[in-house]
Coordinates of C-alpha atoms and ligand atoms in Angstrom, one line a residue:
X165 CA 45.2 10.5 69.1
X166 CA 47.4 8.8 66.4
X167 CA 49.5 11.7 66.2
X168 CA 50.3 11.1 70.1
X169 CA 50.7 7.9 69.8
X170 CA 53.1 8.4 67.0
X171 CA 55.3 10.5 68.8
X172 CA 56.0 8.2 71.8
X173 CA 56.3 5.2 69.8
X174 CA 59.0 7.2 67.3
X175 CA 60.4 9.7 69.1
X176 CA 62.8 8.4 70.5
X177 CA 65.4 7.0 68.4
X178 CA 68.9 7.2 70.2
X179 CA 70.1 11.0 69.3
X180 CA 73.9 9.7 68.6
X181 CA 73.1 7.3 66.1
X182 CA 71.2 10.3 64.1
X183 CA 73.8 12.7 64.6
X184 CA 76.4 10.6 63.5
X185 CA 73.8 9.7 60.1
X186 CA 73.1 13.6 59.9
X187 CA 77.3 14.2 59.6
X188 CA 77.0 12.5 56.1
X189 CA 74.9 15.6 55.2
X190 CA 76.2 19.4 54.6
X191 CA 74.0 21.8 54.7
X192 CA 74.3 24.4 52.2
X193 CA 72.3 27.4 51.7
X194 CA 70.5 27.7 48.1
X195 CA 69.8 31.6 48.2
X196 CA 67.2 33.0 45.8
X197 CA 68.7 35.8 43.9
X198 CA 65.7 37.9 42.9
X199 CA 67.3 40.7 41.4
X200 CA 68.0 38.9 38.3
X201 CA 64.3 38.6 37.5
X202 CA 61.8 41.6 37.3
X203 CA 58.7 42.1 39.8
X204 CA 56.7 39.7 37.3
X205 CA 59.0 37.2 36.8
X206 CA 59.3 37.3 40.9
X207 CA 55.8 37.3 41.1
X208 CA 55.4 34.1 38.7
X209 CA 58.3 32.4 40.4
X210 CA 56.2 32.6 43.8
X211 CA 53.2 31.0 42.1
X212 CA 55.8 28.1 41.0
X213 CA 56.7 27.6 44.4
X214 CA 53.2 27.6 45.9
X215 CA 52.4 24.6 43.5
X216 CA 55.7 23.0 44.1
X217 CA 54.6 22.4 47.9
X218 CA 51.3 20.4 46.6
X219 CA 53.9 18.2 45.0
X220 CA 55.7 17.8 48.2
X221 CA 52.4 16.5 50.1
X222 CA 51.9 14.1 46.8
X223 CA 55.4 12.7 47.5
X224 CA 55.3 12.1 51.5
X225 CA 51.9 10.4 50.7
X226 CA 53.5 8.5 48.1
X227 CA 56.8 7.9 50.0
X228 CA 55.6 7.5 53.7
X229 CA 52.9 9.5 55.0
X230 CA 53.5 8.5 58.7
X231 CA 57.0 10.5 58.2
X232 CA 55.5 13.5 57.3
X233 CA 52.9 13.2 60.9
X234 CA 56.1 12.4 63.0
X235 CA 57.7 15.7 61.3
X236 CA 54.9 17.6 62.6
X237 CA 54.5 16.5 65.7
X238 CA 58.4 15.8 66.8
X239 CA 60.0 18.5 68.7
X240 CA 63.3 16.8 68.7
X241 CA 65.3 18.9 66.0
X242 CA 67.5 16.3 64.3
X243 CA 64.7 13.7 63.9
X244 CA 62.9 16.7 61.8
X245 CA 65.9 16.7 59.9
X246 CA 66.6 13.1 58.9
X247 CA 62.8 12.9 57.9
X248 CA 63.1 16.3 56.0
X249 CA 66.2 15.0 54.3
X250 CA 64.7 11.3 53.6
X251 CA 60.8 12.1 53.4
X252 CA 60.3 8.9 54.9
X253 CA 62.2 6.9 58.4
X254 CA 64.7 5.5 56.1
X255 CA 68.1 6.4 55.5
X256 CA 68.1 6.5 51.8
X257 CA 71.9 6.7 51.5
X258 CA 72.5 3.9 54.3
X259 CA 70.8 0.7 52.8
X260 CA 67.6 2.1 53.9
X261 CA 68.0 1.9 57.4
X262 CA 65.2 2.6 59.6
X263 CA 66.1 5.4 62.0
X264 CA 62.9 6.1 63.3
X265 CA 60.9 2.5 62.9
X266 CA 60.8 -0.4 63.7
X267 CA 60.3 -2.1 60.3
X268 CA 61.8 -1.9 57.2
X269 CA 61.3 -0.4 54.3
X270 CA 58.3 -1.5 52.4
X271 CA 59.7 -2.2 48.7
X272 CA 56.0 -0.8 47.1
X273 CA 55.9 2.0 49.6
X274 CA 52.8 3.7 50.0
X275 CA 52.5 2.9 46.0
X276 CA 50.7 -0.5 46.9
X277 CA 49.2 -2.7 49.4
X278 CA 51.1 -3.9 52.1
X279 CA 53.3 -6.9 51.3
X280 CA 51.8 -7.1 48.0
X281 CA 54.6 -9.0 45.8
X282 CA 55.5 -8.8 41.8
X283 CA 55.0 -12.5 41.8
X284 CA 51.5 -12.4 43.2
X285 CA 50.6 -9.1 40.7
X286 CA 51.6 -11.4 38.2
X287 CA 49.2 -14.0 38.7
X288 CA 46.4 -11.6 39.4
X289 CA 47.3 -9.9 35.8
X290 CA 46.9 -13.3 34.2
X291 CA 43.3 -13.8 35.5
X292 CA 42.4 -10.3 34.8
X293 CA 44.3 -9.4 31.8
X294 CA 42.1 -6.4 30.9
X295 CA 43.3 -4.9 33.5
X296 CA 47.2 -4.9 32.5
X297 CA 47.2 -1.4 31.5
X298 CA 45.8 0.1 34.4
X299 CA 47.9 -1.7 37.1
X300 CA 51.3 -1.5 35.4
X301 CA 50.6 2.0 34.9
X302 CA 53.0 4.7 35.5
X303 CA 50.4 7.1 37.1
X304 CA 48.3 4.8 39.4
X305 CA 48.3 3.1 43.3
X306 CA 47.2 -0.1 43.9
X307 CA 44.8 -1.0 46.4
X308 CA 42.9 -4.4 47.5
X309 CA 39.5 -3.7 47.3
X310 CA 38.0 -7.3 49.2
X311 CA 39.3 -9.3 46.2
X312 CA 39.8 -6.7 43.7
X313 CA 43.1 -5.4 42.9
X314 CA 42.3 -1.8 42.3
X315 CA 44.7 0.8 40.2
X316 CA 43.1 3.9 41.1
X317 CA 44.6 6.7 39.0
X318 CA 46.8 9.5 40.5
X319 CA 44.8 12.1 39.5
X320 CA 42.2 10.6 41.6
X321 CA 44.1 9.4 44.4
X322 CA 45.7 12.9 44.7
X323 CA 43.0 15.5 44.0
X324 CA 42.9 17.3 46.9
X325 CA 46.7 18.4 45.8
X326 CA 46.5 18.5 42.2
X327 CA 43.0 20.5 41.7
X328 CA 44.8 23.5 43.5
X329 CA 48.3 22.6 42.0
X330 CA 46.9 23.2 38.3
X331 CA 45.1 26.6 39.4
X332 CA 48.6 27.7 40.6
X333 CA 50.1 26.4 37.2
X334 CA 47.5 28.6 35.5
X335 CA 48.0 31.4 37.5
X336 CA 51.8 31.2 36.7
X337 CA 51.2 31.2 33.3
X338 CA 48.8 34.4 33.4
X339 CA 51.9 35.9 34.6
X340 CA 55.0 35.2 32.2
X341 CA 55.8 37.3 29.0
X342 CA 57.0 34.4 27.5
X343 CA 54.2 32.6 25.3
X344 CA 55.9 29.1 25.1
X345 CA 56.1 28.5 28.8
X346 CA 52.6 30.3 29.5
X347 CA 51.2 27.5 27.0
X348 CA 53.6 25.1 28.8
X349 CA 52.4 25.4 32.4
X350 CA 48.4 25.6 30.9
X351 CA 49.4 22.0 29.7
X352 CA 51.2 21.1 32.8
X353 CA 48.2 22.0 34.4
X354 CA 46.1 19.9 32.5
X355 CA 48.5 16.9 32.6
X356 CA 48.1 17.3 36.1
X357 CA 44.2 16.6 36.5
X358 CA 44.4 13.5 33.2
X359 CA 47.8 11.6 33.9
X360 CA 48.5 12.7 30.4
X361 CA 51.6 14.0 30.6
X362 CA 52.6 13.6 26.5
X363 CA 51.3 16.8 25.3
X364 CA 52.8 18.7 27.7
X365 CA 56.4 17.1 27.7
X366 CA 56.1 17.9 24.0
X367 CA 55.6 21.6 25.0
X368 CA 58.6 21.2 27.6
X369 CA 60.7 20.3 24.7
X370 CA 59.9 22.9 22.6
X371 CA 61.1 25.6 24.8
X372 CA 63.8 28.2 23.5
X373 CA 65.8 29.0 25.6
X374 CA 63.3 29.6 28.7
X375 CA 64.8 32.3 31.6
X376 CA 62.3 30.2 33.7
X377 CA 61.6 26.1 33.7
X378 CA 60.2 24.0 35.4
X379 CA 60.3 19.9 35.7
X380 CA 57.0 19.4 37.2
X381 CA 55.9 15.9 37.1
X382 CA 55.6 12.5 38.5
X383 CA 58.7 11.3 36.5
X384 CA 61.3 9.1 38.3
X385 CA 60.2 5.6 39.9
X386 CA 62.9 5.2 42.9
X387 CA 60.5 4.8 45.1
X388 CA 58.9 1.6 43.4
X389 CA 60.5 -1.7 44.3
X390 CA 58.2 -3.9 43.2
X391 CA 57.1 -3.4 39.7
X392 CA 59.7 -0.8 39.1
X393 CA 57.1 1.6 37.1
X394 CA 55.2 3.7 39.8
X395 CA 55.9 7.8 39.6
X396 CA 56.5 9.9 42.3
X397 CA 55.9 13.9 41.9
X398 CA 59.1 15.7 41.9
X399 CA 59.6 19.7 41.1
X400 CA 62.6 21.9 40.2
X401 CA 61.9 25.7 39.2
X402 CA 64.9 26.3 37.2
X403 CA 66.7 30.1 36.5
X404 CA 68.9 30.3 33.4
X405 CA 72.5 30.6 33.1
X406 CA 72.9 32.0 30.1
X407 CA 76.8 32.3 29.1
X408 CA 77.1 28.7 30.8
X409 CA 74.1 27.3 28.6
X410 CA 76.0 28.8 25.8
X411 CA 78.9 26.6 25.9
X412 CA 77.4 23.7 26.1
X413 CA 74.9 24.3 23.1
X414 CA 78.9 23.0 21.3
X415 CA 78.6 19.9 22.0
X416 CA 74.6 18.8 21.1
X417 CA 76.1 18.4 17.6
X418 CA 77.3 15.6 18.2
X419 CA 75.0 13.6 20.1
X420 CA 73.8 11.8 16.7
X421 CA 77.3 10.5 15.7
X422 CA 77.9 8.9 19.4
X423 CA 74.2 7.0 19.6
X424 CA 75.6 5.7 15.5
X425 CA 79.0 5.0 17.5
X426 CA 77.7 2.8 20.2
X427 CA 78.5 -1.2 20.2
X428 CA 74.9 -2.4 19.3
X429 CA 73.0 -3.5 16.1
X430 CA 71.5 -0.2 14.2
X431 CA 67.9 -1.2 15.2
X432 CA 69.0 -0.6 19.3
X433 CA 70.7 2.4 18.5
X434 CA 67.4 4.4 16.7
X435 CA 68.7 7.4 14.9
X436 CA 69.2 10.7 16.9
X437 CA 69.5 12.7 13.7
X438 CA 66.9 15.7 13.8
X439 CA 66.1 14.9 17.8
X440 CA 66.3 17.6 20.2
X441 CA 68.9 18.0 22.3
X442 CA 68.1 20.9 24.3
X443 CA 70.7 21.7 27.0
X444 CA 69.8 24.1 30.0
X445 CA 72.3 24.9 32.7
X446 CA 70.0 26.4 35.4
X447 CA 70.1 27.6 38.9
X448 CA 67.5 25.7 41.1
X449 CA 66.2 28.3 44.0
X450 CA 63.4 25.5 45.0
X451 CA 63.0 22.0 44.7
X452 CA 60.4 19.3 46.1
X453 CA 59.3 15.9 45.7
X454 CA 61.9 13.3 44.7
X455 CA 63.9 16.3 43.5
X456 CA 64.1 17.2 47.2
X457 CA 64.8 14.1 49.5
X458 CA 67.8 11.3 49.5
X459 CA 70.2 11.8 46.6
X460 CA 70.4 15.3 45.4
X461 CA 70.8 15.3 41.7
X462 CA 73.3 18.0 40.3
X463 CA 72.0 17.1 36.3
X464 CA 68.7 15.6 34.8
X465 CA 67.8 13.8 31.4
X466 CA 63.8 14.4 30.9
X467 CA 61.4 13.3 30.3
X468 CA 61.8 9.5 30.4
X469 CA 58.5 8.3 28.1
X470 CA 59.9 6.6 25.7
X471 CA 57.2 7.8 23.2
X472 CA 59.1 11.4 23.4
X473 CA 62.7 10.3 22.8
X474 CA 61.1 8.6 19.4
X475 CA 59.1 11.8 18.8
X476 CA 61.3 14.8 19.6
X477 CA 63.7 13.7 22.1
X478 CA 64.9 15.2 25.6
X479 CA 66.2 18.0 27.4
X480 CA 69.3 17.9 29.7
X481 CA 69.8 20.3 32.7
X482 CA 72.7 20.9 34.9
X483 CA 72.2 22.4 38.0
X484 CA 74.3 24.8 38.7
X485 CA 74.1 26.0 42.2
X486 CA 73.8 21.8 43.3
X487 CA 76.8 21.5 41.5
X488 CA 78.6 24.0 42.6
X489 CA 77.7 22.7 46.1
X490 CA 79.3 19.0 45.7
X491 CA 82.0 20.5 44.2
X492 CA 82.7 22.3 47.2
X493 CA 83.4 19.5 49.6
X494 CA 84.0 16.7 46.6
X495 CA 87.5 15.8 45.8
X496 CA 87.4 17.1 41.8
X497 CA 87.1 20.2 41.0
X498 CA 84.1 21.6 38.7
X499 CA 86.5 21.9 35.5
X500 CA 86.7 17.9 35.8
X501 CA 83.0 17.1 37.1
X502 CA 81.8 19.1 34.5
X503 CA 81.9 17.0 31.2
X504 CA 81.8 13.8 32.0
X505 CA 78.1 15.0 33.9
X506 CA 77.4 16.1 30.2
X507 CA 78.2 13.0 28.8
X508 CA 76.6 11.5 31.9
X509 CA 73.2 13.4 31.0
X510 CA 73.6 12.7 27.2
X511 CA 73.8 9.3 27.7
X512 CA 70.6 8.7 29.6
X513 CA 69.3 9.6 25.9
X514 CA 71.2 7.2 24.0
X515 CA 71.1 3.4 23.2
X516 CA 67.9 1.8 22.8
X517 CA 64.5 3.1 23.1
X518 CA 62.7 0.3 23.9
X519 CA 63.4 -3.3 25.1
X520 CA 62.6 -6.1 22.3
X521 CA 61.3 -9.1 23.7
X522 CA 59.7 -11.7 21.4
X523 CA 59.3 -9.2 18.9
X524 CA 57.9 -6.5 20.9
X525 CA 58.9 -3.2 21.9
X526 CA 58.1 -3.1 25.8
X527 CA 58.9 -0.7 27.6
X528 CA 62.7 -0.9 29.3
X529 CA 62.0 0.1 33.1
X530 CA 58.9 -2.3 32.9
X531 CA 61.3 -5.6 31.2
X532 CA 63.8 -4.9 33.4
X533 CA 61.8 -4.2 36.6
X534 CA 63.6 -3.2 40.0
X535 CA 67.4 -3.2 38.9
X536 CA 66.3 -1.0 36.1
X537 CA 67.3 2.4 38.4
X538 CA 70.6 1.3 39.2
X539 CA 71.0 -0.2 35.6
X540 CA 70.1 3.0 33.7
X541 CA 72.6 5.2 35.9
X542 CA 75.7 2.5 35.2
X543 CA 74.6 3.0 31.3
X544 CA 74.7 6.5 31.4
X545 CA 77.8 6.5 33.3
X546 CA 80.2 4.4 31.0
X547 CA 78.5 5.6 27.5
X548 CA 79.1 8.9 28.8
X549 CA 83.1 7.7 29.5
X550 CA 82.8 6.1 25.6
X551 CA 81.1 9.4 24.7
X552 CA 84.2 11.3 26.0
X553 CA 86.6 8.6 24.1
X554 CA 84.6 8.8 21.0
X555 CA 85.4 13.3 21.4
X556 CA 88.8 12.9 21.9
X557 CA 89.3 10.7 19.0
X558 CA 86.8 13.0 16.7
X559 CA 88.8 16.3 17.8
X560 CA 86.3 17.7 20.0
X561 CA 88.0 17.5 22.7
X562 CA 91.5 17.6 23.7
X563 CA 93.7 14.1 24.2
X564 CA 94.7 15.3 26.9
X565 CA 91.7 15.1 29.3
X566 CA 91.1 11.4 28.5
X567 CA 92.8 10.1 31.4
X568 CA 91.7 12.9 33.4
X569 CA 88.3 11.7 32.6
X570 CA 88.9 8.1 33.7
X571 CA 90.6 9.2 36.8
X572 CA 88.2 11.9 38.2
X573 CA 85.2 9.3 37.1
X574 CA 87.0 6.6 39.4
X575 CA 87.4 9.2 42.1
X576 CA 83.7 9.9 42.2
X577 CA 82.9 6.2 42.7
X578 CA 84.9 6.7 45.6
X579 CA 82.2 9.5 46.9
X580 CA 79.1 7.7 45.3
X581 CA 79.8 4.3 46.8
X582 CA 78.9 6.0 50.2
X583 CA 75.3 5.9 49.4
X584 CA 75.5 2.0 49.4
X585 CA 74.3 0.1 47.4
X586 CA 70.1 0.7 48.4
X587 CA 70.5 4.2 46.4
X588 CA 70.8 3.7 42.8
X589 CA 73.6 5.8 42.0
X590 CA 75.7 4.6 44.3
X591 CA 74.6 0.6 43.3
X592 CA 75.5 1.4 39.7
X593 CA 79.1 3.0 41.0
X594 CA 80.0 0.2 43.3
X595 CA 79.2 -2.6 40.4
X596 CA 81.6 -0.5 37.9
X597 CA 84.2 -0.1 40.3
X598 CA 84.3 -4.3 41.1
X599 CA 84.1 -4.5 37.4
X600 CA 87.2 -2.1 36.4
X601 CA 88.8 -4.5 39.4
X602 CA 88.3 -7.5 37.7
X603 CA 89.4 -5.9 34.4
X604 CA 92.7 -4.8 36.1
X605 CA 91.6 -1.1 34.7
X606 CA 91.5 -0.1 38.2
X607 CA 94.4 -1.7 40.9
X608 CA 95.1 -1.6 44.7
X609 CA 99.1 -2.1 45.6
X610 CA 100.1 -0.6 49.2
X611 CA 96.9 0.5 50.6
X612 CA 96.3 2.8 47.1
X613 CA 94.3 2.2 44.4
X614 CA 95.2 3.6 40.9
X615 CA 94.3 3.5 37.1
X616 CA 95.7 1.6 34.2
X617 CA 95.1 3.9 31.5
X618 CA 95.8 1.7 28.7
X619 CA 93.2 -1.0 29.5
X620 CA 90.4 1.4 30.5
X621 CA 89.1 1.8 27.0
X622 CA 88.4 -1.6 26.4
X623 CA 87.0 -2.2 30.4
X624 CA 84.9 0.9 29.5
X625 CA 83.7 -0.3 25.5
X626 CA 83.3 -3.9 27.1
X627 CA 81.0 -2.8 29.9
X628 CA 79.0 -0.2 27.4
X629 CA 78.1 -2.9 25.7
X630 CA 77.0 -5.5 28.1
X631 CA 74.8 -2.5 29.7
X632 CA 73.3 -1.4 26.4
X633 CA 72.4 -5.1 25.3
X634 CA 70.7 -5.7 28.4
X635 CA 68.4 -2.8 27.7
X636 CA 68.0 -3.9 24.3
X637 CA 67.1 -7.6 25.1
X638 CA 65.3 -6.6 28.0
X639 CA 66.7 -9.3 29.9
X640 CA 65.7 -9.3 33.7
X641 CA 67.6 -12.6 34.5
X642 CA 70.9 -11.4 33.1
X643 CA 70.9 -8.0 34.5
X644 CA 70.2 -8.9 38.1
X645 CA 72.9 -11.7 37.6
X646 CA 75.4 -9.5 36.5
X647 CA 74.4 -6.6 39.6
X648 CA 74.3 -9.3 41.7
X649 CA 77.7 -10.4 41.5
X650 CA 79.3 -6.8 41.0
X651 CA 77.6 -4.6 43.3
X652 CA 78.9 -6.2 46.7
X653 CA 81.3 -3.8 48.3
X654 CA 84.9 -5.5 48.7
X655 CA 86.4 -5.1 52.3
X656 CA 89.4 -3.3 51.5
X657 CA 87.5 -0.7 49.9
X658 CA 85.2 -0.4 52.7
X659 CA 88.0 -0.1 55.5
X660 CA 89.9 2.4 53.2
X661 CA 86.8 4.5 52.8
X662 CA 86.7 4.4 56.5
X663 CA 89.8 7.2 56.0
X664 CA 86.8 9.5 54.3
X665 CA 84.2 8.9 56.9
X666 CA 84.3 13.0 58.0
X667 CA 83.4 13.9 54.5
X668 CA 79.8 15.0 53.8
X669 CA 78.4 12.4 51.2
X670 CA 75.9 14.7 49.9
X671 CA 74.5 18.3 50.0
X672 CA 71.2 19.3 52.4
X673 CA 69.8 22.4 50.7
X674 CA 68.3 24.6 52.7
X675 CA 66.5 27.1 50.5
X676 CA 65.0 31.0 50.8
X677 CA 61.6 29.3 50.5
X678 CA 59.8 27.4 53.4
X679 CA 59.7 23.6 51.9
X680 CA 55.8 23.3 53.6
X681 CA 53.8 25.6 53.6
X682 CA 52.2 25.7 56.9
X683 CA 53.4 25.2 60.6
X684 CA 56.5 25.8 62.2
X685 CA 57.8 23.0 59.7
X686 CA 58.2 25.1 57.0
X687 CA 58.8 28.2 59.0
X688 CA 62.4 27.2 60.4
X689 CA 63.5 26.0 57.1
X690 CA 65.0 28.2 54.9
Ligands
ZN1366 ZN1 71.9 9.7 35.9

């Protein structure tokens, strides 16, 4: 009966205003090319994808589980695809329009109660401070039970999915020749059914060289606006590249000397020295979960527990295939895009560990709360532009490409702004942009914008630093100041992007593998 009633209340939307939402969305095949694996290796990617899909039910449940009804029961094809694309009735790259609601989006998602603020969190935490842990937790919902605010743990809240999710992990593992990952996925799988995903990311980091990876976990926290800490599931099975991998193994020497390099006081900057810095540049047949809908991520930095950067460190992985697809329809070609992604990807790994407030390590998404997302992108973004400057002046790259560096990166905030300001990425984009404005780095003179070379390294060491010190401090306040009064797009920009309104913004990958498992939903996918 709710599924009817779903579908008359939904259905509907005016077709035209999705069309025109769809046309900022290419779709591009992501083919599976099996004959670069044997019958096993096929056999054990399979298994992968069969657990990927539980992850995909985690996440709509997570995200919006009345999306994933309406997806079911719509026969109107381009609603299926806006949901598909957004897992949820909100245009993630559109200020989180509702397109097939009539509310907006709830800032906690499914991830808490209705309505349910920080502030009011807050006080309940005061009167119940044993129960800190629990609700600030990366791996739990919240839930009102009569006065009781309850954290019930994910691998509670999402048995049904993750009891047959580790068997398939299991099962994956029986399969592979290769001993590190079979000892990986067992861990996974256990991780999986405890919330306890440090053993396991210790494993992932360990891994030589892998022909297959996975990132299997409930990792990112886009989908929490209110504390900023909840996880959502999100899963990429990942197929070497091997001669690409190969080149970039050059520059993970010098990952130590940038993080010594950076403007900040030794004890933000913890040493790198002996870290792993494993680099993988994969093909990604299947993704699900927040690897799957809104922006589509062409590089990763994993995993983010703090606990593992001080322990081992983290592994970067550049998709190639995504990649390859944005590059198709984005103004720079992959020669330019290529690096400063590297940089991008290192720099997610650099600065500080952990916010110090009164004393106290806290942790850095938790201090700086919502604006964290959009914060930790702009920081990896220009330290990955001071990373570049710091190569060029060390010889390990050529002078040369400097400037092409700063330009193509000013290009892409022309592309990225298009997300608006609701996505992350593009929030973190439009407040450097405004910022290189202010700095005179970047210019507008009849109708065209350009770059003033010269003052870009100091607009570019000036912003690293602000960035990293409000990590370091952990100051809230300061960093939703400062995003507040640079992340507002300017008009001029916004009528000249108007020019660029029949580009794509971003890729819809349609893969060889159904993205649900049962019903014609996954059956017309591929
Ligand atoms: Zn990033």
């Amino acid at each position: 009966m709710e599924y009817l009633l779903l579908f008359l209340l939904f259905a509907a939307p005016a077709t035209s205003d999705l069309a025109v939402r769809l046309s900022r969305w290419k779709p591009v095949e992501m083919p599976f090319d099996a004959s670069a694996l044997d019958a096993r290796q096929r056999r054990e990617v399979e298994k992968l994808v069969d657990a990927a899909r539980q992850m995909e039910l985690i996440y709509w449940q997570q995200s919006d589980p009345t999306a994933l009804e309406m997806y079911r029961s719509t026969k109107d094809p381009l609603l299926r695809r806006m949901l598909m694309i957004n897992g949820s009735r909100w245009d993630l790259i559109d200020e989180n329009k509702p397109f097939a609601s009539d509310k907006p989006i709830p800032p906690g998602r499914n991830l808490y109660p209705q309505g349910l603020t920080r502030q009011q969190i807050e006080a309940y935490v005061k009167e119940h401070p044993a129960e800190r842990d629990a609700i600030y937790s990366p791996y739990t919902v919240l839930r009102w039970n009569g006065k009781k605010l309850e954290a019930v743990p994910y691998h509670v809240e999402y048995k049904s999915y993750l009891q047959p999710a580790a068997k398939l992990l299991e099962e994956a593992a029986d399969l592979s020749d290769d001993r590190d990952i079979s000892n990986f996925l067992r861990l996974r799988a256990k991780a999986l059914l405890t919330d306890d995903y440090y053993p396991s990311d210790l494993a992932w980091l360990d891994l030589r060289n892998p022909k297959i990876d996975v990132i299997f976990a409930p990792y990112e926290t886009y989908l929490d606006d209110v504390l900023g800490v909840k996880t959502s599931y999100g899963v990429a099975i990942l197929i070497r590249n091997d001669p690409e991998s190969q080149k970039l193994e050059l520059y993970q020497k010098y990952v130590p000397d940038i993080q010594d390099a950076l403007p900040l006081v030794p004890e933000d900057r913890p040493s790198k020295r002996g870290h792993l810095s494993p680099m993988e540049v994969m093909d990604t047949p299947f993704r699900t979960g927040d690897l799957l809908h809104g922006y589509q991520a062409v590089a990763d930095n994993l995993p983010n527990d703090p606990r593992v950067h001080q322990a081992k460190g983290t592994k970067k992985i550049f998709f190639k295939n995504f990649m390859d697809a944005r590059t198709k329809f984005v103004v720079l070609p992959l020669a330019k895009y290529l690096m400063p992604e590297v940089l991008h990807e290192i720099s997610h790994g650099l600065g500080p560990a952990y916010s110090r407030v009164n004393g106290k390590n806290v942790d850095i998404r938790e201090a700086i709360g919502p604006v964290y997302s959009g914060l930790e992108e702009a920081k990896a973004d220009i330290v990955g532009l001071y990373g570049l400057a710091w190569l060029v002046e060390h010889g390990a790259l050529p002078k040369n490409r400097l400037n092409e560096y700063y330009a193509s990166h000013v290009a892409g905030i022309f592309r990225t702004v298009r997300y608006g300001t609701a996505e992350a990425h593009g929030r973190a984009e439009m407040m450097e942009f405004n910022y290189f404005v202010e700095q005179k780095a970047v210019s507008r003179s009849g109708g065209k914008y350009s770059v003033d070379f010269a003052r870009m390294p100091t607009a570019v060491a000036q912003l690293a630093k602000e960035l990293l010190l409000m990590e370091a401090t952990g100051d809230r306040a300061r960093a939703e100041a400062w995003f507040n009064r640079y992340d507002k797009m300017p008009a001029e920009l916004a009528e000249a992007l108007k020019a660029a309104k029949e580009v794509p913004v971003d890729v819809e990958p349609k893969f060889w593998f159904p993205v649900l498992a049962t019903g014609r939903a996954g059956a017309s996918r591929r």
